[in-house]
Amino acid sequence: MIFKSKRYPDVEIPNVGVYQYVTSNPNKISDDKVIFIDGITDEKVTFGELKRDSKRFAAGLQDKIGFKRHDVLGIFSPNQINYPVVVFGTLAAGGSVTTVNPKNTAGEFASQLIDSGASVIIVHLEYLDTAIKAAKEARIPKSRIFLFGNRAVHGFQPHSSFIGDREAEPVSYSPNEAKTTTAFLCYSSGTTGKQKGVEITHTNAVANMAQISSSGYFSIRNPFFHIYGLVFVINLVTFSGASAVVLPGFNLTTFCQCVHKYKVNFVYAVPPIILALVRSPSVESMSSVEFIFSGAAPLSENLSKDFYNIYKIPIRQGYERENCSSGVLLPNLEVKLLSEDGSGNRYDEPGELCVRGPNIVKGYLNNKEATNAAIDSDGFFHTGDIAVIDRQVAPAELESILLTHPAVGDVAVIPYFSEKELTEYPTACVVLKNEHEKTLRMSKEIQNFVNDKVAPHKKLRGGVLFLDSIPKSDSGKILRRILKDQLKKATSRSRKPLPPKKNRPDSRDWIEKWIVGFTDGAGSFDVKSVGSRLILSFEITQSAQNLRILHYIRREIGCVLPIFNQYPLLTSKYYDYIKFKKALEMLNDSSANTSTIFEVLKDSPGDVDTISSAWNMTTYPFKSTDDVKLVMSRPWLVGFVEAKASFFLKVDSCPEGDRYKHAFHVSQKGNKIVLEGVRSILHIATKILYHEKENIYEITTTNSRAIDNISRFFNYTFKGMKSLEFRIWARSINYKSNLNKLAKSARILTKIQSKFSYNNPF
């Protein structure tokens, strides 16, 4: 089944070049309208100057270095105000632009230059040395390296030397040429292998602008700030006539000063910026901001709420995240969900998300195999993400059914947002004819009355709320906003208060303990000799499909030593860390050499069975769970389980048919005390098994009481792909009487564990 947007109708996508579309000026932008502002120097570029200098830059490329159609220009620079002129000038000359991360090494830069076929480089002065080395490896002569700015340095000419008096006639494209000609070559991060060049055609980029413009998502207002990825932003800003404040990097003070000075109303940011604003609130400087778009990495629900509580500014997520809504489809986009056997799924059935539309990229440059793997013969891009498409519920339909119940006098249906399922459920606000019937029994009766008559997605899963009256306007229109506030107050009264900040998953204390637990499960400290050199390494390994967790750890870990000094490891890795730390201290001593260090380290304790000294805080065997908690914290256990454990459905075949049992499994090499602690905290009665040959201890439980304890303990705690596995597993606990749903959940869990290399002992 193929899905299209119900909110946005398709729009006409002009098959023209990016430059023609951006400068077509349907919004009647005046030539003196400021489009880009340098947040450091206050230099400004107007719409008229941008068009003029882009055409002059194109003419300079053509006249001075013979730049021609389909040639590729590489940009090696952080964000700056001259970036747009170079981009639009290159496109106007008929070329393609490949943008390079300025943090890349010379080797990485050279690989991109070679793969993209770039023949000319524009570089920021700060990165000139790297560009020279990369150009040499890519066999690009120094005469084709140019600097951003207005002055020559060491014989390298500035990009402004291209800008003379002649204005080139921008290259035009036929509809077919626009669809097939690459405008931008943006390279993947290379986290799953070699970096790949993503070919974005002129039509791809134009379609993206048309889709977003028509959705009302982007408006011509005050300046907005953007700290990353100018290629997308410069197109839309110029086309719409908005203004962008450009900074080369993030500094909290400079950021806040620019937002305040230029009265910014729309901010593009990344989660670390949001976190910095929460840790150092500057409410007054952000008073002009009406909306923030967060992208590039996941933004936690708690951080988003903390930010909103301080600034009262809404944030929209632009990064895919498990267990949440990805929003609605834009115009001209089609989606299908594929099941395991490749067949198309329908509503409410999870499947791989595949997307087709005019903005979907052409493919990977010089990599037909990767292109064919990502884009199928029907033009659908396979994201590799699991998604579910639900359906809209019309309140009037449910209200008409509810009014036929003999006890209902008045009613209104509103959505209730479930934090557990991260979706909206229909909820009935009911005024009874007889107020004395406000009982739980009547609530269930009304709920079942509706549920028996409607499709599954329309059922009153949000329940029934009894009210004395339904708020309405003078014209009789139901005031649903007031009802939503009443529902929110009613549900908040039944919620437990938030735990203290230090015990919450978004607190620094929790995060650092979680990192230690994850390291005990999947990390290592190592000291080894390579020739005369001593190599110290700290590693955490995960499946390539679970890179999200590694990105999270890299972002949060900061300096390693303070974390592991404050929160000791609980497995024998504690002694690996002690050796690591001792070696580091000795390396800082100029009198120590490699052989001396290894001689000292030989006497350090710590084989796989050695118990961490952290356990000296309690007695073993444990007298109570409280004894264990003196050493093993909840965040440590969450991190350890995320790294080591698995949640699955055990299948028992019998004459009456398959029976499914929910199971939890965790293992540990050596260190039985660790699993005894896990067993105690999670209230698992099952005994620990020992495999002598491998020296591995393990616990597997299918006990229903233990399973219930485990499902509650780990709710809303996991950060990587384990959260998807746990969510499917925990949700399936409610399917005990539905064998079909249990079988489907078991298949999905098996697929996840196979894909992400999780262990399933059954």
mmCIF file of C-alpha atoms in Angstrom, residues 184-522:
data_model
loop_
_atom_site.group_PDB
_atom_site.id
_atom_site.type_symbol
_atom_site.label_atom_id
_atom_site.label_comp_id
_atom_site.label_asym_id
_atom_site.label_seq_id
_atom_site.Cartn_x
_atom_site.Cartn_y
_atom_site.Cartn_z
ATOM 1 C CA PHE A 184 25.368 19.229 -5.116
ATOM 2 C CA LEU A 185 27.660 16.367 -4.116
ATOM 3 C CA CYS A 186 27.359 15.920 -0.360
ATOM 4 C CA TYR A 187 29.324 13.061 1.169
ATOM 5 C CA SER A 188 28.046 10.658 3.812
ATOM 6 C CA SER A 189 29.788 10.499 7.182
ATOM 7 C CA GLY A 190 31.415 7.152 6.409
ATOM 8 C CA THR A 191 30.311 5.629 9.723
ATOM 9 C CA THR A 192 29.265 2.389 7.995
ATOM 10 C CA GLY A 193 32.167 2.234 5.565
ATOM 11 C CA LYS A 194 33.755 4.400 2.904
ATOM 12 C CA GLN A 195 32.242 7.853 2.447
ATOM 13 C CA LYS A 196 29.772 7.947 -0.441
ATOM 14 C CA GLY A 197 28.978 10.924 -2.665
ATOM 15 C CA VAL A 198 25.247 11.656 -2.541
ATOM 16 C CA GLU A 199 24.112 13.151 -5.854
ATOM 17 C CA ILE A 200 21.470 15.867 -5.386
ATOM 18 C CA THR A 201 20.109 16.988 -8.743
ATOM 19 C CA HIS A 202 18.728 20.416 -9.582
ATOM 20 C CA THR A 203 15.194 19.016 -9.488
ATOM 21 C CA ASN A 204 15.874 17.372 -6.097
ATOM 22 C CA ALA A 205 16.899 20.707 -4.576
ATOM 23 C CA VAL A 206 14.119 22.680 -6.281
ATOM 24 C CA ALA A 207 11.517 20.126 -5.170
ATOM 25 C CA ASN A 208 12.718 20.393 -1.583
ATOM 26 C CA MET A 209 12.305 24.173 -1.657
ATOM 27 C CA ALA A 210 8.868 23.951 -3.293
ATOM 28 C CA GLN A 211 7.650 21.338 -0.804
ATOM 29 C CA ILE A 212 8.742 23.275 2.268
ATOM 30 C CA SER A 213 7.586 26.647 0.927
ATOM 31 C CA SER A 214 4.109 25.330 0.109
ATOM 32 C CA SER A 215 3.707 23.747 3.554
ATOM 33 C CA GLY A 216 3.911 27.128 5.260
ATOM 34 C CA TYR A 217 6.828 25.829 7.299
ATOM 35 C CA PHE A 218 9.125 28.651 6.202
ATOM 36 C CA SER A 219 8.058 32.294 6.259
ATOM 37 C CA ILE A 220 9.563 35.642 5.216
ATOM 38 C CA ARG A 221 10.203 37.154 8.623
ATOM 39 C CA ASN A 222 13.071 38.413 10.695
ATOM 40 C CA PRO A 223 16.585 36.928 10.523
ATOM 41 C CA PHE A 224 17.206 33.390 11.680
ATOM 42 C CA PHE A 225 20.430 31.795 12.800
ATOM 43 C CA HIS A 226 21.893 28.637 11.315
ATOM 44 C CA ILE A 227 25.043 26.923 12.525
ATOM 45 C CA TYR A 228 25.373 23.933 10.174
ATOM 46 C CA GLY A 229 24.696 22.759 6.616
ATOM 47 C CA LEU A 230 24.429 25.924 4.528
ATOM 48 C CA VAL A 231 23.732 24.125 1.249
ATOM 49 C CA PHE A 232 20.064 23.569 2.083
ATOM 50 C CA VAL A 233 19.581 26.840 3.932
ATOM 51 C CA ILE A 234 21.095 29.256 1.429
ATOM 52 C CA ASN A 235 18.703 28.023 -1.256
ATOM 53 C CA LEU A 236 15.544 28.473 0.783
ATOM 54 C CA VAL A 237 16.615 31.714 2.458
ATOM 55 C CA THR A 238 17.400 33.360 -0.860
ATOM 56 C CA PHE A 239 14.249 32.050 -2.550
ATOM 57 C CA SER A 240 11.953 33.154 0.277
ATOM 58 C CA GLY A 241 13.588 36.504 0.987
ATOM 59 C CA ALA A 242 14.312 35.740 4.629
ATOM 60 C CA SER A 243 17.560 36.791 6.297
ATOM 61 C CA ALA A 244 20.201 34.512 7.784
ATOM 62 C CA VAL A 245 22.710 35.423 10.472
ATOM 63 C CA VAL A 246 25.833 33.395 9.704
ATOM 64 C CA LEU A 247 28.441 32.381 12.279
ATOM 65 C CA PRO A 248 31.518 30.208 11.610
ATOM 66 C CA GLY A 249 30.983 28.151 14.766
ATOM 67 C CA PHE A 250 29.122 28.044 18.046
ATOM 68 C CA ASN A 251 29.961 30.214 21.016
ATOM 69 C CA LEU A 252 27.150 30.666 23.535
ATOM 70 C CA THR A 253 27.864 34.332 24.267
ATOM 71 C CA THR A 254 28.184 35.280 20.591
ATOM 72 C CA PHE A 255 25.103 33.254 19.727
ATOM 73 C CA CYS A 256 22.941 35.006 22.335
ATOM 74 C CA GLN A 257 24.308 38.423 21.382
ATOM 75 C CA CYS A 258 23.445 37.838 17.703
ATOM 76 C CA VAL A 259 19.957 36.548 18.478
ATOM 77 C CA HIS A 260 19.293 39.633 20.610
ATOM 78 C CA LYS A 261 20.941 42.141 18.255
ATOM 79 C CA TYR A 262 19.211 40.982 15.071
ATOM 80 C CA LYS A 263 15.879 40.050 16.713
ATOM 81 C CA VAL A 264 16.092 36.500 15.411
ATOM 82 C CA ASN A 265 12.737 34.712 15.331
ATOM 83 C CA PHE A 266 13.642 31.298 13.850
ATOM 84 C CA VAL A 267 16.658 29.281 15.048
ATOM 85 C CA TYR A 268 18.283 26.243 13.471
ATOM 86 C CA ALA A 269 20.229 24.411 16.179
ATOM 87 C CA VAL A 270 21.693 21.097 17.303
ATOM 88 C CA PRO A 271 21.118 19.417 20.711
ATOM 89 C CA PRO A 272 24.415 20.644 22.263
ATOM 90 C CA ILE A 273 23.247 24.225 21.640
ATOM 91 C CA ILE A 274 19.912 23.466 23.309
ATOM 92 C CA LEU A 275 21.794 21.917 26.239
ATOM 93 C CA ALA A 276 24.082 24.959 26.540
ATOM 94 C CA LEU A 277 21.051 27.261 26.630
ATOM 95 C CA VAL A 278 19.467 25.144 29.368
ATOM 96 C CA ARG A 279 22.631 25.060 31.475
ATOM 97 C CA SER A 280 23.229 28.816 31.081
ATOM 98 C CA PRO A 281 19.781 30.385 30.648
ATOM 99 C CA SER A 282 19.609 33.685 28.778
ATOM 100 C CA VAL A 283 15.872 34.266 28.529
ATOM 101 C CA GLU A 284 16.063 37.953 27.649
ATOM 102 C CA SER A 285 18.411 37.429 24.687
ATOM 103 C CA MET A 286 16.052 34.761 23.303
ATOM 104 C CA SER A 287 12.885 36.836 23.715
ATOM 105 C CA SER A 288 12.451 37.390 19.956
ATOM 106 C CA VAL A 289 12.672 33.675 19.088
ATOM 107 C CA GLU A 290 9.341 32.088 18.203
ATOM 108 C CA PHE A 291 10.463 28.689 16.977
ATOM 109 C CA ILE A 292 13.507 26.376 17.018
ATOM 110 C CA PHE A 293 14.337 23.552 14.638
ATOM 111 C CA SER A 294 16.690 20.971 16.148
ATOM 112 C CA GLY A 295 18.522 18.559 13.880
ATOM 113 C CA ALA A 296 21.701 16.525 13.239
ATOM 114 C CA ALA A 297 21.280 14.394 16.393
ATOM 115 C CA PRO A 298 18.518 13.159 18.690
ATOM 116 C CA LEU A 299 17.039 15.646 21.157
ATOM 117 C CA SER A 300 15.835 13.951 24.331
ATOM 118 C CA GLU A 301 12.276 14.469 25.485
ATOM 119 C CA ASN A 302 13.485 15.677 28.887
ATOM 120 C CA LEU A 303 15.920 18.207 27.430
ATOM 121 C CA SER A 304 13.205 19.530 25.120
ATOM 122 C CA LYS A 305 10.837 19.924 28.079
ATOM 123 C CA ASP A 306 13.504 21.594 30.227
ATOM 124 C CA PHE A 307 14.190 24.074 27.436
ATOM 125 C CA TYR A 308 10.500 24.825 26.965
ATOM 126 C CA ASN A 309 9.967 25.309 30.697
ATOM 127 C CA ILE A 310 12.696 27.977 30.724
ATOM 128 C CA TYR A 311 12.093 29.778 27.422
ATOM 129 C CA LYS A 312 8.513 28.851 26.411
ATOM 130 C CA ILE A 313 9.793 28.380 22.840
ATOM 131 C CA PRO A 314 8.573 25.328 20.877
ATOM 132 C CA ILE A 315 11.142 22.986 19.326
ATOM 133 C CA ARG A 316 10.577 20.825 16.276
ATOM 134 C CA GLN A 317 12.715 17.727 15.808
ATOM 135 C CA GLY A 318 14.440 17.221 12.472
ATOM 136 C CA TYR A 319 16.208 13.982 13.348
ATOM 137 C CA GLU A 320 14.784 10.489 13.143
ATOM 138 C CA ARG A 321 14.373 8.952 16.574
ATOM 139 C CA GLU A 322 12.995 5.601 17.584
ATOM 140 C CA ASN A 323 9.675 5.448 19.394
ATOM 141 C CA CYS A 324 8.369 8.813 18.198
ATOM 142 C CA SER A 325 6.372 10.472 15.450
ATOM 143 C CA SER A 326 8.277 11.608 12.387
ATOM 144 C CA GLY A 327 5.480 14.020 11.478
ATOM 145 C CA VAL A 328 3.388 14.150 8.318
ATOM 146 C CA LEU A 329 4.303 13.725 4.671
ATOM 147 C CA LEU A 330 5.207 16.797 2.636
ATOM 148 C CA PRO A 331 3.610 17.415 -0.774
ATOM 149 C CA ASN A 332 4.563 15.085 -3.648
ATOM 150 C CA LEU A 333 5.984 12.422 -1.328
ATOM 151 C CA GLU A 334 4.925 8.782 -1.328
ATOM 152 C CA VAL A 335 5.655 6.200 1.346
ATOM 153 C CA LYS A 336 5.383 2.441 1.553
ATOM 154 C CA LEU A 337 6.152 0.143 4.468
ATOM 155 C CA LEU A 338 7.724 -3.215 3.660
ATOM 156 C CA SER A 339 7.285 -6.296 5.832
ATOM 157 C CA GLU A 340 9.982 -8.932 6.290
ATOM 158 C CA ASP A 341 8.949 -10.790 3.134
ATOM 159 C CA GLY A 342 9.030 -7.596 1.040
ATOM 160 C CA SER A 343 5.266 -7.199 0.782
ATOM 161 C CA GLY A 344 3.589 -3.866 1.432
ATOM 162 C CA ASN A 345 2.061 -3.225 4.841
ATOM 163 C CA ARG A 346 -1.127 -1.339 5.649
ATOM 164 C CA TYR A 347 -2.147 0.999 8.465
ATOM 165 C CA ASP A 348 -0.893 0.175 11.981
ATOM 166 C CA GLU A 349 1.529 -2.489 10.682
ATOM 167 C CA PRO A 350 5.253 -1.839 11.302
ATOM 168 C CA GLY A 351 7.579 -2.126 8.339
ATOM 169 C CA GLU A 352 10.674 -0.651 6.719
ATOM 170 C CA LEU A 353 10.057 2.962 5.720
ATOM 171 C CA CYS A 354 10.566 3.539 1.975
ATOM 172 C CA VAL A 355 10.111 7.008 0.435
ATOM 173 C CA ARG A 356 9.648 8.196 -3.152
ATOM 174 C CA GLY A 357 9.400 11.744 -4.452
ATOM 175 C CA PRO A 358 11.039 14.422 -6.599
ATOM 176 C CA ASN A 359 13.368 15.390 -3.739
ATOM 177 C CA ILE A 360 14.801 11.866 -3.347
ATOM 178 C CA VAL A 361 18.426 11.904 -4.438
ATOM 179 C CA LYS A 362 19.721 10.543 -7.727
ATOM 180 C CA GLY A 363 21.982 8.019 -5.993
ATOM 181 C CA TYR A 364 25.583 7.509 -4.916
ATOM 182 C CA LEU A 365 28.321 8.763 -7.223
ATOM 183 C CA ASN A 366 30.445 6.001 -8.800
ATOM 184 C CA ASN A 367 28.743 3.390 -6.612
ATOM 185 C CA LYS A 368 26.028 1.557 -8.511
ATOM 186 C CA GLU A 369 25.903 -1.259 -5.953
ATOM 187 C CA ALA A 370 25.139 1.123 -3.066
ATOM 188 C CA THR A 371 22.615 3.013 -5.195
ATOM 189 C CA ASN A 372 20.755 -0.169 -6.146
ATOM 190 C CA ALA A 373 20.732 -1.270 -2.510
ATOM 191 C CA ALA A 374 19.266 2.054 -1.371
ATOM 192 C CA ILE A 375 16.846 2.873 -4.217
ATOM 193 C CA ASP A 376 14.669 0.124 -5.674
ATOM 194 C CA SER A 377 13.457 -0.239 -9.260
ATOM 195 C CA ASP A 378 10.265 1.686 -8.418
ATOM 196 C CA GLY A 379 12.256 4.693 -7.214
ATOM 197 C CA PHE A 380 11.668 4.167 -3.478
ATOM 198 C CA PHE A 381 14.533 5.025 -1.139
ATOM 199 C CA HIS A 382 14.894 2.347 1.577
ATOM 200 C CA THR A 383 15.682 4.082 4.868
ATOM 201 C CA GLY A 384 16.285 0.970 6.982
ATOM 202 C CA ASP A 385 14.044 2.468 9.681
ATOM 203 C CA ILE A 386 10.964 0.747 11.066
ATOM 204 C CA ALA A 387 7.795 2.862 10.957
ATOM 205 C CA VAL A 388 4.062 2.618 11.504
ATOM 206 C CA ILE A 389 1.425 4.729 9.760
ATOM 207 C CA ASP A 390 -1.694 5.407 11.752
ATOM 208 C CA ARG A 391 -4.916 7.119 10.727
ATOM 209 C CA GLN A 392 -6.634 10.352 11.605
ATOM 210 C CA VAL A 393 -9.676 10.139 13.849
ATOM 211 C CA ALA A 394 -12.606 12.500 13.209
ATOM 212 C CA PRO A 395 -14.053 13.602 16.598
ATOM 213 C CA ALA A 396 -17.529 14.174 15.108
ATOM 214 C CA GLU A 397 -17.854 10.500 14.143
ATOM 215 C CA LEU A 398 -17.145 9.283 17.670
ATOM 216 C CA GLU A 399 -19.275 12.015 19.215
ATOM 217 C CA SER A 400 -22.289 10.943 17.157
ATOM 218 C CA ILE A 401 -21.891 7.363 18.420
ATOM 219 C CA LEU A 402 -21.464 8.467 22.030
ATOM 220 C CA LEU A 403 -24.644 10.557 21.920
ATOM 221 C CA THR A 404 -26.645 7.404 21.170
ATOM 222 C CA HIS A 405 -25.703 5.942 24.561
ATOM 223 C CA PRO A 406 -28.691 6.366 26.906
ATOM 224 C CA ALA A 407 -26.586 7.757 29.767
ATOM 225 C CA VAL A 408 -24.755 10.447 27.743
ATOM 226 C CA GLY A 409 -26.150 13.978 27.759
ATOM 227 C CA ASP A 410 -23.315 15.831 25.989
ATOM 228 C CA VAL A 411 -19.884 14.866 24.736
ATOM 229 C CA ALA A 412 -16.682 16.027 23.059
ATOM 230 C CA VAL A 413 -13.807 13.885 21.794
ATOM 231 C CA ILE A 414 -10.247 15.188 22.101
ATOM 232 C CA PRO A 415 -6.771 13.636 21.760
ATOM 233 C CA TYR A 416 -4.792 12.455 24.770
ATOM 234 C CA PHE A 417 -1.029 12.204 24.264
ATOM 235 C CA SER A 418 0.325 8.967 25.723
ATOM 236 C CA GLU A 419 3.882 9.435 26.966
ATOM 237 C CA LYS A 420 4.308 5.661 27.076
ATOM 238 C CA GLU A 421 3.365 5.066 23.439
ATOM 239 C CA LEU A 422 4.312 8.576 22.218
ATOM 240 C CA THR A 423 1.111 8.947 20.219
ATOM 241 C CA GLU A 424 -2.370 10.440 20.563
ATOM 242 C CA TYR A 425 -5.403 8.437 21.716
ATOM 243 C CA PRO A 426 -9.090 9.413 21.337
ATOM 244 C CA THR A 427 -10.551 10.471 24.687
ATOM 245 C CA ALA A 428 -14.226 11.126 25.427
ATOM 246 C CA CYS A 429 -15.207 14.069 27.648
ATOM 247 C CA VAL A 430 -18.712 13.125 28.778
ATOM 248 C CA VAL A 431 -21.536 14.933 30.565
ATOM 249 C CA LEU A 432 -23.920 12.343 32.016
ATOM 250 C CA LYS A 433 -27.666 12.808 32.185
ATOM 251 C CA ASN A 434 -27.497 11.575 35.764
ATOM 252 C CA GLU A 435 -24.395 12.816 37.570
ATOM 253 C CA HIS A 436 -24.753 10.089 40.197
ATOM 254 C CA GLU A 437 -23.691 7.541 37.570
ATOM 255 C CA LYS A 438 -20.100 8.837 37.496
ATOM 256 C CA THR A 439 -18.512 5.495 38.262
ATOM 257 C CA LEU A 440 -15.643 3.449 36.903
ATOM 258 C CA ARG A 441 -18.198 0.893 35.763
ATOM 259 C CA MET A 442 -20.057 3.522 33.693
ATOM 260 C CA SER A 443 -16.749 4.740 32.240
ATOM 261 C CA LYS A 444 -15.919 1.204 31.067
ATOM 262 C CA GLU A 445 -19.450 0.720 29.738
ATOM 263 C CA ILE A 446 -19.254 3.869 27.591
ATOM 264 C CA GLN A 447 -15.756 2.959 26.407
ATOM 265 C CA ASN A 448 -16.847 -0.543 25.359
ATOM 266 C CA PHE A 449 -20.023 0.872 23.776
ATOM 267 C CA VAL A 450 -17.891 2.868 21.337
ATOM 268 C CA ASN A 451 -15.077 0.346 20.912
ATOM 269 C CA ASP A 452 -17.486 -2.348 19.734
ATOM 270 C CA LYS A 453 -18.625 -0.115 16.863
ATOM 271 C CA VAL A 454 -15.394 1.344 15.464
ATOM 272 C CA ALA A 455 -12.092 0.343 13.861
ATOM 273 C CA PRO A 456 -9.142 -0.331 16.211
ATOM 274 C CA HIS A 457 -7.479 3.050 15.636
ATOM 275 C CA LYS A 458 -10.722 4.853 16.592
ATOM 276 C CA LYS A 459 -11.224 3.098 19.920
ATOM 277 C CA LEU A 460 -11.325 5.254 23.049
ATOM 278 C CA ARG A 461 -7.882 4.187 24.195
ATOM 279 C CA GLY A 462 -7.567 7.494 26.038
ATOM 280 C CA GLY A 463 -10.548 6.543 28.216
ATOM 281 C CA VAL A 464 -13.532 8.584 29.420
ATOM 282 C CA LEU A 465 -13.394 11.815 31.435
ATOM 283 C CA PHE A 466 -16.592 12.860 33.214
ATOM 284 C CA LEU A 467 -17.323 16.617 33.286
ATOM 285 C CA ASP A 468 -20.142 18.807 34.539
ATOM 286 C CA SER A 469 -20.340 20.649 31.199
ATOM 287 C CA ILE A 470 -18.675 20.918 27.788
ATOM 288 C CA PRO A 471 -17.152 24.397 27.222
ATOM 289 C CA LYS A 472 -18.542 26.020 24.068
ATOM 290 C CA SER A 473 -18.380 29.375 22.289
ATOM 291 C CA ASP A 474 -21.390 31.656 21.833
ATOM 292 C CA SER A 475 -21.969 30.032 18.459
ATOM 293 C CA GLY A 476 -22.011 26.550 20.024
ATOM 294 C CA LYS A 477 -18.544 25.484 18.860
ATOM 295 C CA ILE A 478 -16.772 23.098 21.236
ATOM 296 C CA LEU A 479 -13.732 24.770 22.832
ATOM 297 C CA ARG A 480 -11.396 21.791 22.564
ATOM 298 C CA ARG A 481 -8.359 23.755 23.749
ATOM 299 C CA ILE A 482 -9.997 24.257 27.158
ATOM 300 C CA LEU A 483 -10.906 20.572 27.261
ATOM 301 C CA LYS A 484 -7.301 19.604 26.531
ATOM 302 C CA ASP A 485 -6.159 21.744 29.471
ATOM 303 C CA GLN A 486 -8.749 20.087 31.721
ATOM 304 C CA LEU A 487 -7.628 16.641 30.581
ATOM 305 C CA LYS A 488 -3.996 17.552 31.186
ATOM 306 C CA LYS A 489 -4.779 18.668 34.747
ATOM 307 C CA ALA A 490 -6.845 15.553 35.407
ATOM 308 C CA THR A 491 -4.090 13.210 34.241
ATOM 309 C CA SER A 492 -1.288 15.138 35.962
ATOM 310 C CA ARG A 493 -2.975 14.623 39.330
ATOM 311 C CA SER A 494 -2.616 10.873 38.901
ATOM 312 C CA ARG A 495 1.036 10.984 37.899
ATOM 313 C CA LYS A 496 3.941 10.439 40.216
ATOM 314 C CA PRO A 497 6.138 13.505 40.769
ATOM 315 C CA LEU A 498 9.390 13.636 38.825
ATOM 316 C CA PRO A 499 12.324 12.098 40.653
ATOM 317 C CA PRO A 500 15.071 14.427 41.879
ATOM 318 C CA LYS A 501 17.109 15.862 39.015
ATOM 319 C CA LYS A 502 20.173 13.764 39.812
ATOM 320 C CA ASN A 503 18.135 10.546 39.487
ATOM 321 C CA ARG A 504 16.628 11.382 36.100
ATOM 322 C CA PRO A 505 17.972 9.945 32.806
ATOM 323 C CA ASP A 506 18.809 13.430 31.491
ATOM 324 C CA SER A 507 20.945 14.423 34.499
ATOM 325 C CA ARG A 508 24.727 14.455 34.267
ATOM 326 C CA ASP A 509 24.964 12.137 37.267
ATOM 327 C CA TRP A 510 22.723 9.544 35.590
ATOM 328 C CA ILE A 511 24.474 9.803 32.203
ATOM 329 C CA GLU A 512 27.941 9.236 33.666
ATOM 330 C CA LYS A 513 26.829 6.219 35.729
ATOM 331 C CA TRP A 514 25.090 4.861 32.617
ATOM 332 C CA ILE A 515 28.323 5.232 30.611
ATOM 333 C CA VAL A 516 30.219 3.255 33.280
ATOM 334 C CA GLY A 517 27.596 0.491 33.162
ATOM 335 C CA PHE A 518 27.690 0.374 29.363
ATOM 336 C CA THR A 519 31.498 0.214 29.474
ATOM 337 C CA ASP A 520 31.334 -2.695 31.936
ATOM 338 C CA GLY A 521 29.173 -4.430 29.352
ATOM 339 C CA ALA A 522 30.739 -3.483 26.015
#
